[in-house]
Tab-separated table of C-alpha atoms in Angstrom:
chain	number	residue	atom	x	y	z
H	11	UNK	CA	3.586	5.776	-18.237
H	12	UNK	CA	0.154	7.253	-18.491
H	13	UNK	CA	0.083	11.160	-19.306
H	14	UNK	CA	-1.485	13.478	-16.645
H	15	UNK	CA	-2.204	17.463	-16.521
H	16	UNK	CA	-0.326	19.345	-14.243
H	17	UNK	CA	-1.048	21.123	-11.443
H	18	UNK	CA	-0.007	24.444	-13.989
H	19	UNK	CA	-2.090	23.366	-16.180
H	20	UNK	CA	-5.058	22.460	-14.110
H	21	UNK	CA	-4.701	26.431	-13.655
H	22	UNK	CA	-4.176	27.528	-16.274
H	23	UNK	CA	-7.522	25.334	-17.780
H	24	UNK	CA	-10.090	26.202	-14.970
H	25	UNK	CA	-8.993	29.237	-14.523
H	26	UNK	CA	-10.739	29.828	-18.481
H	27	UNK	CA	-13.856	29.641	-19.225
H	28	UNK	CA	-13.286	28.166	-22.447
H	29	UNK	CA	-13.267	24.377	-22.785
H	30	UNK	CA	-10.168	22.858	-23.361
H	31	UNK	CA	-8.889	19.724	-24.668
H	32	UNK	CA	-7.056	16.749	-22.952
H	33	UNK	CA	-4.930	14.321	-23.864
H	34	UNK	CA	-7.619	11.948	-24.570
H	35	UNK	CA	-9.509	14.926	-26.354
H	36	UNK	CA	-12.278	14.698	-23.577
H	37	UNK	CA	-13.630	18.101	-22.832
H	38	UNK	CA	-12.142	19.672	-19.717
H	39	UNK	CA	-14.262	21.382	-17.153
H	40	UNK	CA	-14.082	22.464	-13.139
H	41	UNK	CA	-17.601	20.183	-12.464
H	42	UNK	CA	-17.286	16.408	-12.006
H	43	UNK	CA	-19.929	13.996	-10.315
H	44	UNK	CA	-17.048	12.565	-8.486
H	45	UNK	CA	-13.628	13.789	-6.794
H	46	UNK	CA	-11.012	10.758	-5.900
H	47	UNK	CA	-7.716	12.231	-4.275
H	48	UNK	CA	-5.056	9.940	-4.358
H	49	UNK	CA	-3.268	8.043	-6.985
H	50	UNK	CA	-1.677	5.194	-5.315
H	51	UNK	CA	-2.813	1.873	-6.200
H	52	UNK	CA	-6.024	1.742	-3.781
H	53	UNK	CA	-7.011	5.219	-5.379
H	54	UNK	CA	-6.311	4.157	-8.748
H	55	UNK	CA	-7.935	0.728	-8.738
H	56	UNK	CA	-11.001	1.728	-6.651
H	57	UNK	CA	-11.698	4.988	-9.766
H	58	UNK	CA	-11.405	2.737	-12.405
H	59	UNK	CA	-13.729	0.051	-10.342
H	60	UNK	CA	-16.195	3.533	-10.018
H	61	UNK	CA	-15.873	4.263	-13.820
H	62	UNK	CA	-16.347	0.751	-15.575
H	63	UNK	CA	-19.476	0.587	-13.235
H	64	UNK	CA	-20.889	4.023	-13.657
H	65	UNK	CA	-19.163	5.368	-17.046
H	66	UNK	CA	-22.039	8.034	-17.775
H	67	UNK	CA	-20.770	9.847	-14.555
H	68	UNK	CA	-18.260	11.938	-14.714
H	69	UNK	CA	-14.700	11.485	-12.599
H	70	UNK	CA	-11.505	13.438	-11.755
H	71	UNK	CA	-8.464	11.687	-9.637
H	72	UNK	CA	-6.278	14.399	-7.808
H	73	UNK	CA	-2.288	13.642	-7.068
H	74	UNK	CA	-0.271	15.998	-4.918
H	75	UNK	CA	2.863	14.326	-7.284
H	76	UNK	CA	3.993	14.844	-10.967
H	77	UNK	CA	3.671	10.872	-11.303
H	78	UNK	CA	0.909	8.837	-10.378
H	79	UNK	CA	1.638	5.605	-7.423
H	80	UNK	CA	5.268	7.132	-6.516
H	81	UNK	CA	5.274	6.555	-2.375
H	82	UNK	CA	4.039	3.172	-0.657
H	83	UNK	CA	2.649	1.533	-4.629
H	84	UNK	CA	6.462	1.946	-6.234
H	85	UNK	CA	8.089	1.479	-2.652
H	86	UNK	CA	7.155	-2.164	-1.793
H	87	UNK	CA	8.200	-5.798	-1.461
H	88	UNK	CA	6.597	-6.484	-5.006
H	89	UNK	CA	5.042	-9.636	-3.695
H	90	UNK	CA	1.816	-11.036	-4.396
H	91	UNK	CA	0.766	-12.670	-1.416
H	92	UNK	CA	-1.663	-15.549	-1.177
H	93	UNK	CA	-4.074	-14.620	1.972
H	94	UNK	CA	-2.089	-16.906	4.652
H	95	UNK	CA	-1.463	-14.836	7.729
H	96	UNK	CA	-4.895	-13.582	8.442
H	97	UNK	CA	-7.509	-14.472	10.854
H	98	UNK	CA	-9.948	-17.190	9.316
H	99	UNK	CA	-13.111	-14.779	8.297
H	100	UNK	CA	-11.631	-11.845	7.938
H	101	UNK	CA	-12.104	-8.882	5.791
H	102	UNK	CA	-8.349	-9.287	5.484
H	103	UNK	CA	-8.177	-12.663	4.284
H	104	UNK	CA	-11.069	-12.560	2.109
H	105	UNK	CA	-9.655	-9.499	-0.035
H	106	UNK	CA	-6.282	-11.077	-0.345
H	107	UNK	CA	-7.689	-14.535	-1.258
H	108	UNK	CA	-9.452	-12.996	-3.698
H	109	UNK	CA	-7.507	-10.116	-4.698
H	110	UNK	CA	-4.371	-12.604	-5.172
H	111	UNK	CA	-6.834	-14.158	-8.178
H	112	UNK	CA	-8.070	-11.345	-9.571
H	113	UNK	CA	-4.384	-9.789	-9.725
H	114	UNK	CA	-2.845	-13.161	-11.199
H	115	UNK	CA	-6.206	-12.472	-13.997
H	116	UNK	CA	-5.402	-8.605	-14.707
H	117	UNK	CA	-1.931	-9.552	-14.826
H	118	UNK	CA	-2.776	-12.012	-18.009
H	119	UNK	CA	-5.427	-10.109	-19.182
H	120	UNK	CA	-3.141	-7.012	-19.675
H	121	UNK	CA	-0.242	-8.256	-20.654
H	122	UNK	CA	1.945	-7.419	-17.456
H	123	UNK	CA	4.881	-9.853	-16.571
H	124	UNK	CA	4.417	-11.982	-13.272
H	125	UNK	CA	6.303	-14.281	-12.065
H	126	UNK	CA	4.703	-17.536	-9.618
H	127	UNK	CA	7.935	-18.342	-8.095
H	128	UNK	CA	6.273	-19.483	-4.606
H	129	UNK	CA	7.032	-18.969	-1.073
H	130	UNK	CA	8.206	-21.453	2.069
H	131	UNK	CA	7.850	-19.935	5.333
H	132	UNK	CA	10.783	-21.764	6.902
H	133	UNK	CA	10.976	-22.824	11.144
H	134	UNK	CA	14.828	-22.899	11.797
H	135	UNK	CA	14.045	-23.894	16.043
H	136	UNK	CA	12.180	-26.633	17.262
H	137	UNK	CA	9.731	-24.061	19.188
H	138	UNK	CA	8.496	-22.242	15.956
H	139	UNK	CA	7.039	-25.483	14.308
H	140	UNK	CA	3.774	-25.052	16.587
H	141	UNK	CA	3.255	-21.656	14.738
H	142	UNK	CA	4.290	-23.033	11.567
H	143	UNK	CA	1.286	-25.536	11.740
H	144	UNK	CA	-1.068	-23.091	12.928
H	145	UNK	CA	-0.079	-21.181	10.262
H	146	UNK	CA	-0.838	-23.901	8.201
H	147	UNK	CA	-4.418	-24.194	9.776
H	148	UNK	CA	-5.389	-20.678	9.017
H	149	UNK	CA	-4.406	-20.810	5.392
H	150	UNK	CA	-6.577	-23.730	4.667
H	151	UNK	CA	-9.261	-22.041	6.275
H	152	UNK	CA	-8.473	-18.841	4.316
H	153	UNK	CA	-8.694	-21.588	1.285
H	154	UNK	CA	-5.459	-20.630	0.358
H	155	UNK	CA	-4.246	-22.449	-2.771
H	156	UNK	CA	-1.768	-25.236	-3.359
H	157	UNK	CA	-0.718	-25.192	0.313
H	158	UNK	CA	1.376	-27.830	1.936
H	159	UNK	CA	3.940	-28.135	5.256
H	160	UNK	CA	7.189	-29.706	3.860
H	161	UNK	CA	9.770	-31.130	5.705
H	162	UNK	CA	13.972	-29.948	5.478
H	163	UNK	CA	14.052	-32.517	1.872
H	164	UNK	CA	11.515	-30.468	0.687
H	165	UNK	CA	13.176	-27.159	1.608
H	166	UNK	CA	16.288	-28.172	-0.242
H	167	UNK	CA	14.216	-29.234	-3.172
H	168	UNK	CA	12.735	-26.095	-3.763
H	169	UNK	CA	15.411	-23.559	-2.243
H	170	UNK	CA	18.681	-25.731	-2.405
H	171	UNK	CA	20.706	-22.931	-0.377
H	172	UNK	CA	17.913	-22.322	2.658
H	173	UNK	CA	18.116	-24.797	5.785
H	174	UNK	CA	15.197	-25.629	8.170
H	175	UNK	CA	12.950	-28.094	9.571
H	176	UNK	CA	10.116	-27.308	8.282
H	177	UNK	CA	8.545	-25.166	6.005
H	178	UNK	CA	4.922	-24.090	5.007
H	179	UNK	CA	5.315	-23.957	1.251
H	180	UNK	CA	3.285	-21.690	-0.880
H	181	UNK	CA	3.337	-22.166	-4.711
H	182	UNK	CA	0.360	-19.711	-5.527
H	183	UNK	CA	2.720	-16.315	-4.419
H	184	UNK	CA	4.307	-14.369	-6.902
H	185	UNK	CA	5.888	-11.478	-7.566
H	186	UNK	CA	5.214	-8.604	-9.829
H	187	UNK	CA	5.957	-4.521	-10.631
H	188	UNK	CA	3.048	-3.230	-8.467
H	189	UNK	CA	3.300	0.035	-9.765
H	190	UNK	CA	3.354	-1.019	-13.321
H	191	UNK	CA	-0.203	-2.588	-12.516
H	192	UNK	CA	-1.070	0.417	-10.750
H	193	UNK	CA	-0.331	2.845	-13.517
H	194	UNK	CA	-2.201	0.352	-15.580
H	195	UNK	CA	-4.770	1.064	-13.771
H	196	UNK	CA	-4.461	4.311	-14.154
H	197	UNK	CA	-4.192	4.196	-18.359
H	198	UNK	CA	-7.747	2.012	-17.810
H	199	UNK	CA	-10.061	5.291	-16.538
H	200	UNK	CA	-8.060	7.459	-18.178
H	201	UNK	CA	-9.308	5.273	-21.657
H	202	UNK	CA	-12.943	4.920	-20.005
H	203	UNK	CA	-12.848	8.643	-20.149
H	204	UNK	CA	-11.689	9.687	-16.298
H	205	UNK	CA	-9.636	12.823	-15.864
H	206	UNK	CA	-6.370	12.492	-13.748
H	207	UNK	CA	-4.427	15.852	-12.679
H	208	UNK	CA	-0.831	15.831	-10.744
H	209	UNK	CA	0.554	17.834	-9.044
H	210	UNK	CA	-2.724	19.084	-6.673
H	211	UNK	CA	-2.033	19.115	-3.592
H	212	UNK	CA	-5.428	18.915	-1.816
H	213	UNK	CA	-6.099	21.208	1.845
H	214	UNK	CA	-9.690	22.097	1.742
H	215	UNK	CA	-13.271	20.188	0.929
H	216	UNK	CA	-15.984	22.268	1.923
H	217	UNK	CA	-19.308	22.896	1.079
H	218	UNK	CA	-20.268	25.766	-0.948
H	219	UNK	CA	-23.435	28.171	-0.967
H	220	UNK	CA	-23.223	29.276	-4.709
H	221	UNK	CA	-23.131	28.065	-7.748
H	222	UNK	CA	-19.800	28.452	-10.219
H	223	UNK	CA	-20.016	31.739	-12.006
H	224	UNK	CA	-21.813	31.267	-14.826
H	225	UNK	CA	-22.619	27.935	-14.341
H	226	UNK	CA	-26.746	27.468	-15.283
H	227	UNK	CA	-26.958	23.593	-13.075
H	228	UNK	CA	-27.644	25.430	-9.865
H	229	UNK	CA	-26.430	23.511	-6.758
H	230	UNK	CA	-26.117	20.224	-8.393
H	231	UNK	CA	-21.992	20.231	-7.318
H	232	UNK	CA	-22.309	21.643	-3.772
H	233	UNK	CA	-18.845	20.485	-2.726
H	234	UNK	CA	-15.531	22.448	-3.228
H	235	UNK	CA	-12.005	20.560	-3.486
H	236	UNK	CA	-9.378	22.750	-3.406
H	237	UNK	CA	-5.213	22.554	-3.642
H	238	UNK	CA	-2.593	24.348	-2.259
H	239	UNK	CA	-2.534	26.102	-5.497
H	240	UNK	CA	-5.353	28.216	-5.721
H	241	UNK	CA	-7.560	25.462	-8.044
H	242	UNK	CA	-10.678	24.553	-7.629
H	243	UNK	CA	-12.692	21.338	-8.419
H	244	UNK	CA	-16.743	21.681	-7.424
H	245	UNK	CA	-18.352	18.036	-7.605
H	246	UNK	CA	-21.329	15.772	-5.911
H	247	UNK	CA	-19.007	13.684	-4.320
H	248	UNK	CA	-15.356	13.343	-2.871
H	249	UNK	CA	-13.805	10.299	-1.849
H	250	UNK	CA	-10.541	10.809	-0.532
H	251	UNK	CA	-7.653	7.545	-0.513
H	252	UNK	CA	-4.651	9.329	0.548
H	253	UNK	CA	-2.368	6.574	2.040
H	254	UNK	CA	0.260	7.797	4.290
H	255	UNK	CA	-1.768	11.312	4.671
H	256	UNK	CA	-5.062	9.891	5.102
H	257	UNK	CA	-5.522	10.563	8.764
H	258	UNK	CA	-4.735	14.418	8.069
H	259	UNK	CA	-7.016	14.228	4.378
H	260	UNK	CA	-10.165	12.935	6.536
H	261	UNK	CA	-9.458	15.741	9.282
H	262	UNK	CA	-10.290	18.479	6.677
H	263	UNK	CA	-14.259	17.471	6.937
H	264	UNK	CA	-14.197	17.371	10.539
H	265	UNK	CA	-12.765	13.659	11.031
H	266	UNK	CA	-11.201	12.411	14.456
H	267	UNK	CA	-7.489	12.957	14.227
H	268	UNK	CA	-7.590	8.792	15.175
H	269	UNK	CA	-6.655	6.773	13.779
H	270	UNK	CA	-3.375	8.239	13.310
H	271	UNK	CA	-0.514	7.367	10.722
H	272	UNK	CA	2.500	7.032	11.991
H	273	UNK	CA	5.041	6.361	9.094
H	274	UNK	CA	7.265	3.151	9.593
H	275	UNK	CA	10.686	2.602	7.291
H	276	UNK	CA	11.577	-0.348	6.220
H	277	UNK	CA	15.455	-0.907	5.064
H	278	UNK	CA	16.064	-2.845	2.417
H	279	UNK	CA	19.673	-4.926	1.814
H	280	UNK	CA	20.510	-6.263	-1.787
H	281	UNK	CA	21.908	-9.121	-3.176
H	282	UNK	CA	25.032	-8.592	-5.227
H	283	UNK	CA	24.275	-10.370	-8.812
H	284	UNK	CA	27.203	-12.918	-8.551
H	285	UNK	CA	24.833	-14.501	-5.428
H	286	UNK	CA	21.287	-14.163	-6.838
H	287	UNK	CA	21.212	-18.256	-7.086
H	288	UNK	CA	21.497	-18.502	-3.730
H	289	UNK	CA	17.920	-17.290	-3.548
H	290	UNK	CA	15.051	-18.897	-6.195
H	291	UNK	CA	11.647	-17.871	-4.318
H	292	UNK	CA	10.719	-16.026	-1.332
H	293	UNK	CA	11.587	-16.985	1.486
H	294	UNK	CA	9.777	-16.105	5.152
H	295	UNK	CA	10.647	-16.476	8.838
H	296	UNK	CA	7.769	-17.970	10.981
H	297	UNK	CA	6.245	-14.853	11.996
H	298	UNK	CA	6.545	-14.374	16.172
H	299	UNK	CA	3.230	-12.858	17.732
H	300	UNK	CA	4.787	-11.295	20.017
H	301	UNK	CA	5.854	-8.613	17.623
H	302	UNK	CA	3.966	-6.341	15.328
H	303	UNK	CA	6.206	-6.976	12.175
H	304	UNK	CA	6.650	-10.153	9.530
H	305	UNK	CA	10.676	-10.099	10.320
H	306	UNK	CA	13.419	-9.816	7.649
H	307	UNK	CA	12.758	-11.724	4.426
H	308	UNK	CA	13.955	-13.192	0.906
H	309	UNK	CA	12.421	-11.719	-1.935
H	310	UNK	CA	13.135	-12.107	-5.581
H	311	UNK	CA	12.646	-9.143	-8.059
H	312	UNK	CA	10.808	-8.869	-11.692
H	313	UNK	CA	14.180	-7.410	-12.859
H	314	UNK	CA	16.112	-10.326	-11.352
H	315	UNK	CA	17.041	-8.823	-8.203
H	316	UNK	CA	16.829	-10.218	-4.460
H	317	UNK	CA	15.873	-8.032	-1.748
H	318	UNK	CA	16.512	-8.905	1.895
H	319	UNK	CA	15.086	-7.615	5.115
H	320	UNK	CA	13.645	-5.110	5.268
H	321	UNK	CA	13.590	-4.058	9.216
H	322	UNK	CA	10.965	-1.680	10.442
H	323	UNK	CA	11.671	1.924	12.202
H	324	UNK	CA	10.000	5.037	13.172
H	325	UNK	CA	10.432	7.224	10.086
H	326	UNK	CA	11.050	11.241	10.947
H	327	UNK	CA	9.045	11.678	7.663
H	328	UNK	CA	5.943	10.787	5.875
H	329	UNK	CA	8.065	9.975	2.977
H	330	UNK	CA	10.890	10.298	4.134
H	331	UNK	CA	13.374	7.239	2.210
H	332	UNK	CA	16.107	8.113	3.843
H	333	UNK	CA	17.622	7.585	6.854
H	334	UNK	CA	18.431	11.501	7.675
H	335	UNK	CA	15.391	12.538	5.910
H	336	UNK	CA	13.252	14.818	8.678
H	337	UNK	CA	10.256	16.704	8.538
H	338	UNK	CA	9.211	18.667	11.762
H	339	UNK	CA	5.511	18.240	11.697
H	340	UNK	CA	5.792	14.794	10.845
H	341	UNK	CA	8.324	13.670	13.663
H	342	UNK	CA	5.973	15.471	16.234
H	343	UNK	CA	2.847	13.810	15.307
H	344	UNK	CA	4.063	11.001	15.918
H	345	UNK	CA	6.289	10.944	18.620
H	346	UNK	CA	3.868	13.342	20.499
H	347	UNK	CA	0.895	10.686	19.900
H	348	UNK	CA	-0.053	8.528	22.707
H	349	UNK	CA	-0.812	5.411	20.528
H	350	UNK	CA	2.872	5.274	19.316
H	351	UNK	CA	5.021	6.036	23.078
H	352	UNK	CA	2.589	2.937	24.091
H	353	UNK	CA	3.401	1.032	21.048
H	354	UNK	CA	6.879	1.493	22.012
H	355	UNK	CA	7.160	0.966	25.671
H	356	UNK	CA	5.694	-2.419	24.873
H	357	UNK	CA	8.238	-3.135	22.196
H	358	UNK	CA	11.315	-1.335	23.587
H	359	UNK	CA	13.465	-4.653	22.907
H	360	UNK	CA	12.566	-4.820	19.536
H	361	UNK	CA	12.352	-1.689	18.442
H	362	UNK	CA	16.432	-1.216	19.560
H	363	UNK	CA	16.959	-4.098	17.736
H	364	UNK	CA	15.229	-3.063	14.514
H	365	UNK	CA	17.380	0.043	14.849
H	366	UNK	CA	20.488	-1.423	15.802
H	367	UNK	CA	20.261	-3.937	12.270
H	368	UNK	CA	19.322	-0.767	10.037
H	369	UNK	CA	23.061	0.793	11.210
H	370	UNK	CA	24.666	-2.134	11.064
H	371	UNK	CA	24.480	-4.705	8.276
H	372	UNK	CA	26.355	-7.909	9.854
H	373	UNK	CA	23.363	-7.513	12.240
H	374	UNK	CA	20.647	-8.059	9.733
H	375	UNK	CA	23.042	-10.602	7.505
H	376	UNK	CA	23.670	-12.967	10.986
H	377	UNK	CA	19.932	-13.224	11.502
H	378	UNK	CA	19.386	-13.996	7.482
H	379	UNK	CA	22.179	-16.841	7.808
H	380	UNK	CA	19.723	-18.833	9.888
H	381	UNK	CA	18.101	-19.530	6.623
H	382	UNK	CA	20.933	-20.042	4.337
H	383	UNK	CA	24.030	-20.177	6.109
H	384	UNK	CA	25.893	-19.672	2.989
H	385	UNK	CA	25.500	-16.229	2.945
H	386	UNK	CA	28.090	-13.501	4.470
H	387	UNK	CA	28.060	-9.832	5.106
H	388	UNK	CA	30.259	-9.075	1.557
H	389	UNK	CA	27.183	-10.455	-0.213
H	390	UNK	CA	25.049	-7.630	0.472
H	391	UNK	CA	24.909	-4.127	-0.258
H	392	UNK	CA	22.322	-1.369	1.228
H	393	UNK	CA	19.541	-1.456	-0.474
H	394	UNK	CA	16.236	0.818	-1.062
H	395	UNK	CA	13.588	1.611	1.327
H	396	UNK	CA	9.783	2.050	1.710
H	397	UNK	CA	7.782	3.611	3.920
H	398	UNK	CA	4.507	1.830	5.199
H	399	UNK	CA	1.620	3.773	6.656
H	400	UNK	CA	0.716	2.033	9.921
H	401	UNK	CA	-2.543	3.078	11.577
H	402	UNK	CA	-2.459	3.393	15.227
H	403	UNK	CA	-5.070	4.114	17.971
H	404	UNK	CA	-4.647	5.914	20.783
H	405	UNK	CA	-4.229	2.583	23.018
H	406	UNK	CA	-1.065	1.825	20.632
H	407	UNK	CA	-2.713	-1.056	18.790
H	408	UNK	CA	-2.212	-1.709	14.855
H	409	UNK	CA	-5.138	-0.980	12.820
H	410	UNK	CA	-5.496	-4.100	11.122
H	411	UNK	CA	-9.225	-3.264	9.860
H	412	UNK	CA	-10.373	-0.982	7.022
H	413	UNK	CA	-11.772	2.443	8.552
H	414	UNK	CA	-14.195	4.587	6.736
H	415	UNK	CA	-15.129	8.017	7.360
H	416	UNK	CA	-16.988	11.012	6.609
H	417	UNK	CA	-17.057	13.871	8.880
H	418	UNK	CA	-19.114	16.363	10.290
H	419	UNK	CA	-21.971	18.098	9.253
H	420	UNK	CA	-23.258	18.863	5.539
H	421	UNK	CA	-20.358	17.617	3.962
H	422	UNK	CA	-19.683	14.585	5.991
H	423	UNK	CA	-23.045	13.122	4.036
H	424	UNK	CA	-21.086	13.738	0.236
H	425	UNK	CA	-17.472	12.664	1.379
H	426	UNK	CA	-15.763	9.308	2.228
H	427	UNK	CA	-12.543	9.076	3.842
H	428	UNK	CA	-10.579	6.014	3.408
H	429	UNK	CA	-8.560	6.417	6.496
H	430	UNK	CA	-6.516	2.915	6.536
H	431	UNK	CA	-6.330	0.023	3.671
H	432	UNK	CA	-3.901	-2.503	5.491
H	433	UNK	CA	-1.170	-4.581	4.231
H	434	UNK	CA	-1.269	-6.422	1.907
H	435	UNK	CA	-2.927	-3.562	0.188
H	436	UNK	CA	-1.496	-3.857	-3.270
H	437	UNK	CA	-2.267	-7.674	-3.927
H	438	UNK	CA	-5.870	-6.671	-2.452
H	439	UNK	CA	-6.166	-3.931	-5.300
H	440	UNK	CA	-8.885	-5.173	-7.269
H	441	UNK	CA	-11.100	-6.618	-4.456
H	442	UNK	CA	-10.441	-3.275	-2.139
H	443	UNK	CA	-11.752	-1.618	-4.817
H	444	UNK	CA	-15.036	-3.797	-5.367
H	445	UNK	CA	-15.628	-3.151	-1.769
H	446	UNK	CA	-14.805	0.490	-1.172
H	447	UNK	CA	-16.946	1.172	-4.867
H	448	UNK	CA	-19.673	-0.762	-3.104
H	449	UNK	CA	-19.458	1.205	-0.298
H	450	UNK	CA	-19.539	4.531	-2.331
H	451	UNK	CA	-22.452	3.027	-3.806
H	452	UNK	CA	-24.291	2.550	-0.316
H	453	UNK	CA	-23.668	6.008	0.883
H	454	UNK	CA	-23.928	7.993	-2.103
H	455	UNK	CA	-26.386	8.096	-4.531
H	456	UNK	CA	-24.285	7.598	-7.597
C-alpha cells in the first residue's frame, strides 16, 4: 500500500502557512502546476505518465476515498486482455494491443505476479462458428499475438472439462491484481516526487481573480480546486479522470451533462475450491451482437480462485456492490435519462434475463454448463460484484470511444475532462496514459 494524506490533514496543512513535511519529506504547499482528480488506475497511470515526462513540474492527485483505486480498478475481472474484440483500426484496439505489452513489461519490470494462462473463446452451436471466425479475422488484423481457431481436440487439450466445436484460442491473455499494478503506480509518482491526498472529495473548479494571500507569483495558478471539505488546491492546470463520476466532474466547468454514466452491476458466482480444476484458463462465450454485453464467463484468479459470470444490471448506485444498495440521485439520473429507457426498450428480453440469473443461480449455472457440462448449481457460491461505468448518449448507444472535454469559458482553456475511458480500461493503462499525457501536452502548455 502506498501512504497518502488525508483529507484532515490536507486541512489541517493548507490551512498553515508554514510548510510542512510529507511522507516522502517533499515540501507541502496549496500551489501545484497540475491538479489530477481521480485515483483509479487511468488517473494513476496517466500522473505518473505526466511526472516521468515533466518531473520539474509540480503535481497533486485528489481521491474522494481513504485508499487509492478502490471502485471499478479493485472491482474487476482481473484479466489482461489481448485486443481481440475491437474494430480493426481502432483507438480501442490499438491501446489494448499495446497496452496488453506494455502491462505484461511493467508487470516484469516491477516485480508484480502475472499469470499467462490464455483464453479460448468457445462456439457450443453450429450458428456461432461464423462469429467465431470473424472474430478470428479482426484479431489478426488487430495483430493480436499467438492467435489460432482450434477445433473440440484442441479445446479438450487445453481446458479438459469445457466442450465445444470450436474455439478461438488466445495464449497471450493473462490475468493479474489490477489494483496491485495500479497502486504501483501510484508508489511510482509518489517516488518521482508527486503529492497524492485522500479523502477530497472534489465539487468546484473555478477560476479565480486573486492571488493566494501572501503568495508573491501573482496569477501564475489562476484555477481553484476545491472539496467538499472546505480545502483548497490553486494550480495551472486540472485534469479531471473520475470514472464512474466523470460525467458529473466535467459538468462543474460547464460540460454537457452527455455523455451520461449510467452505472451497470455485474454479479459475480464463485467456484468452491474442491472444483477449481475444472477450470485452467479463461474461458469466453462467442460474443452475440445483438447484445451490448460479453455474456457470462470463466475466469481464473491470482489467488487461485475462479470467478464465473458476471451478468450485467442497472445498478441503483454509483457504487453501489450490493444488490439493495440505493442512492436516490443516482437511481434518478439514470432511470430519468433518455439514453438508458431507449437502451432498454431495445433490450427488454435481455435485460429480464440478466435480472432473472442475478436472483437465481441455477439460471446463470444452466447457461455455464454449455461449456462444461460437468458443472452443477452446488458448485457455486455468490460471489463479489463490480460496478462498470457505461457511457450512454442520449440516443441510448454505448460510448465505445474516448471523450474529452473542457468546458466553458476561461476555465474550459486550463481543464480536461476525461469523460469515458472504455473497457478494457485497465489492460489499456499504460497506453491510455501515453495518449491522454499527449493530449494534456497539446492543449496545455506544460
Amino acid at each position: 500500500m502506498i501512504r497518502t494524506l488525508s483529507g484532515a490533514t490536507f486541512r489541517s496543512v493548507f490551512g498553515t502557512a508554514k510548510p510542512v513535511k510529507d511522507i516522502t519529506t517533499r515540501r507541502l504547499h496549496s500551489t501545484y502546476d497540475v491538479a489530477v482528480v481521480g485515483a483509479g488506475i487511468v488517473g494513476l497511470a496517466t500522473v505518473r505518465e505526466l511526472i516521468l515526462r515533466h518531473p520539474s513540474l509540480s503535481f497533486i492527485l485528489l481521491e474522494k476515498e481513504k485508499e487509492l483505486a478502490v471502485h471499478q480498478s479493485g472491482h474487476n475481472s482481473g484479466v489482461i486482455h489481448s485486443g481481440i474484440y475491437y474494430t480493426p483500426g481502432s483507438l480501442k484496439a490499438r491501446l489494448c494491443v499495446r497496452g496488453a505489452t506494455l502491462a505484461y513489461e511493467y508487470c516484469e519490470k516491477k516485480g508484480i505476479p502475472y499469470k499467462q494462462c490464455g483464453k479460448l473463446i468457445v462456439a457450443v452451436e453450429q450458428e456461432e462458428i461464423p462469429r467465431l471466425q470473424a472474430l478470428y479475422e479482426r484479431g489478426m488484423k488487430n495483430n493480436v499475438r499467438d492467435l489460432s481457431i482450434v477445433d473440440a481436440k484442441g479445446i479438450r487439450e487445453r481446458e479438459p472439462y469445457c466442450r465445444g466445436i470450436m474455439a478461438l484460442n488466445s495464449p497471450y491473455t493473462g490475468i493479474v491484481d489490477w489494483r496491485m499494478v495500479a497502486l504501483r503506480y501510484g508508489q511510482d509518482f509518489k517516488e518521482a516526487g508527486g503529492t497524492v491526498v485522500t479523502e477530497s472529495e472534489v465539487n468546484d473548479i473555478s477560476m479565480v481573480t486573486e492571488s493566494p494571500a501572501g503568495s508573491t507569483e501573482g496569477m501564475k495558478y489562476p484555477i481553484a480546486v476545491r472539496d467538499k471539505q472546505g480545502n483548497e488546491v490553486r494550480c495551472r492546470y486540472v485534469l479531471t479522470c473520475g470514472g464512474l463520476y466523470s460525467d458529473r466532474l466535467s459538468q462543474i466547468s460547464g460540460c454537457s451533462r452527455e455523455p451520461r454514466i449510467v452505472p451497470f452491476r455485474g454479479d459475480y458466482l464463485v467456484l468452491k475450491p474442491e472444483k477449481h480444476y475444472l477450470v485452467k484458463g479463461n474461458i469466453y462465450p462467442v460474443p452475440d451482437p445483438r447484445f451490448p454485453f460479453l455474456g457470462v464467463h470463466f475466469t481464473p484468479r491470482m489467488d487461485g480462485g475462479v470467478w464465473l459470470g458476471p451478468n450485467a444490471v442497472l445498478s441503483f448506485k454509483r457504487e453501489g456492490y450490493k444488490v439493495y444498495d440505493f442512492n436516490a440521485r443516482d437511481f434518478a439520473d439514470a432511470l430519468l435519462f433518455r439514453g438508458l429507457q431507449k437502451l432498454v426498450m431495445r433490450n427488454i428480453t435481455y435485460g429480464i434475463g440478466e435480472m432473472y440469473r442475478g436472483i437465481f443461480i441455477g439460471a446463470q449455472v444452466k447457461i455455464l454448463q454449455k461449456y462444461i457440462p460437468e458443472l452443477s448449481r452446488s458448485d457455486v457460491l455468490r460471489g463479489p460484484a463490480g460496478v462498470r461505468a457505461q457511457a450512454l448518449d442520449r440516443d441510448g448507444n454505448l460510448v465505445d470511444d474516448f471523450v474529452f472535454d473542457g468546458g466553458v469559458g476561461d476555465v474550459g482553456s486550463r481543464v480536461l475532462h476525461v469523460r469515458n475511458a472504455p473497457s478494457p480500461a485497465a489492460t489499456s493503462s499504460l497506453a491510455i496514459a501515453e495518449m491522454i499525457a499527449d493530449e494534456v501536452e497539446s492543449r496545455f502548455a506544460l
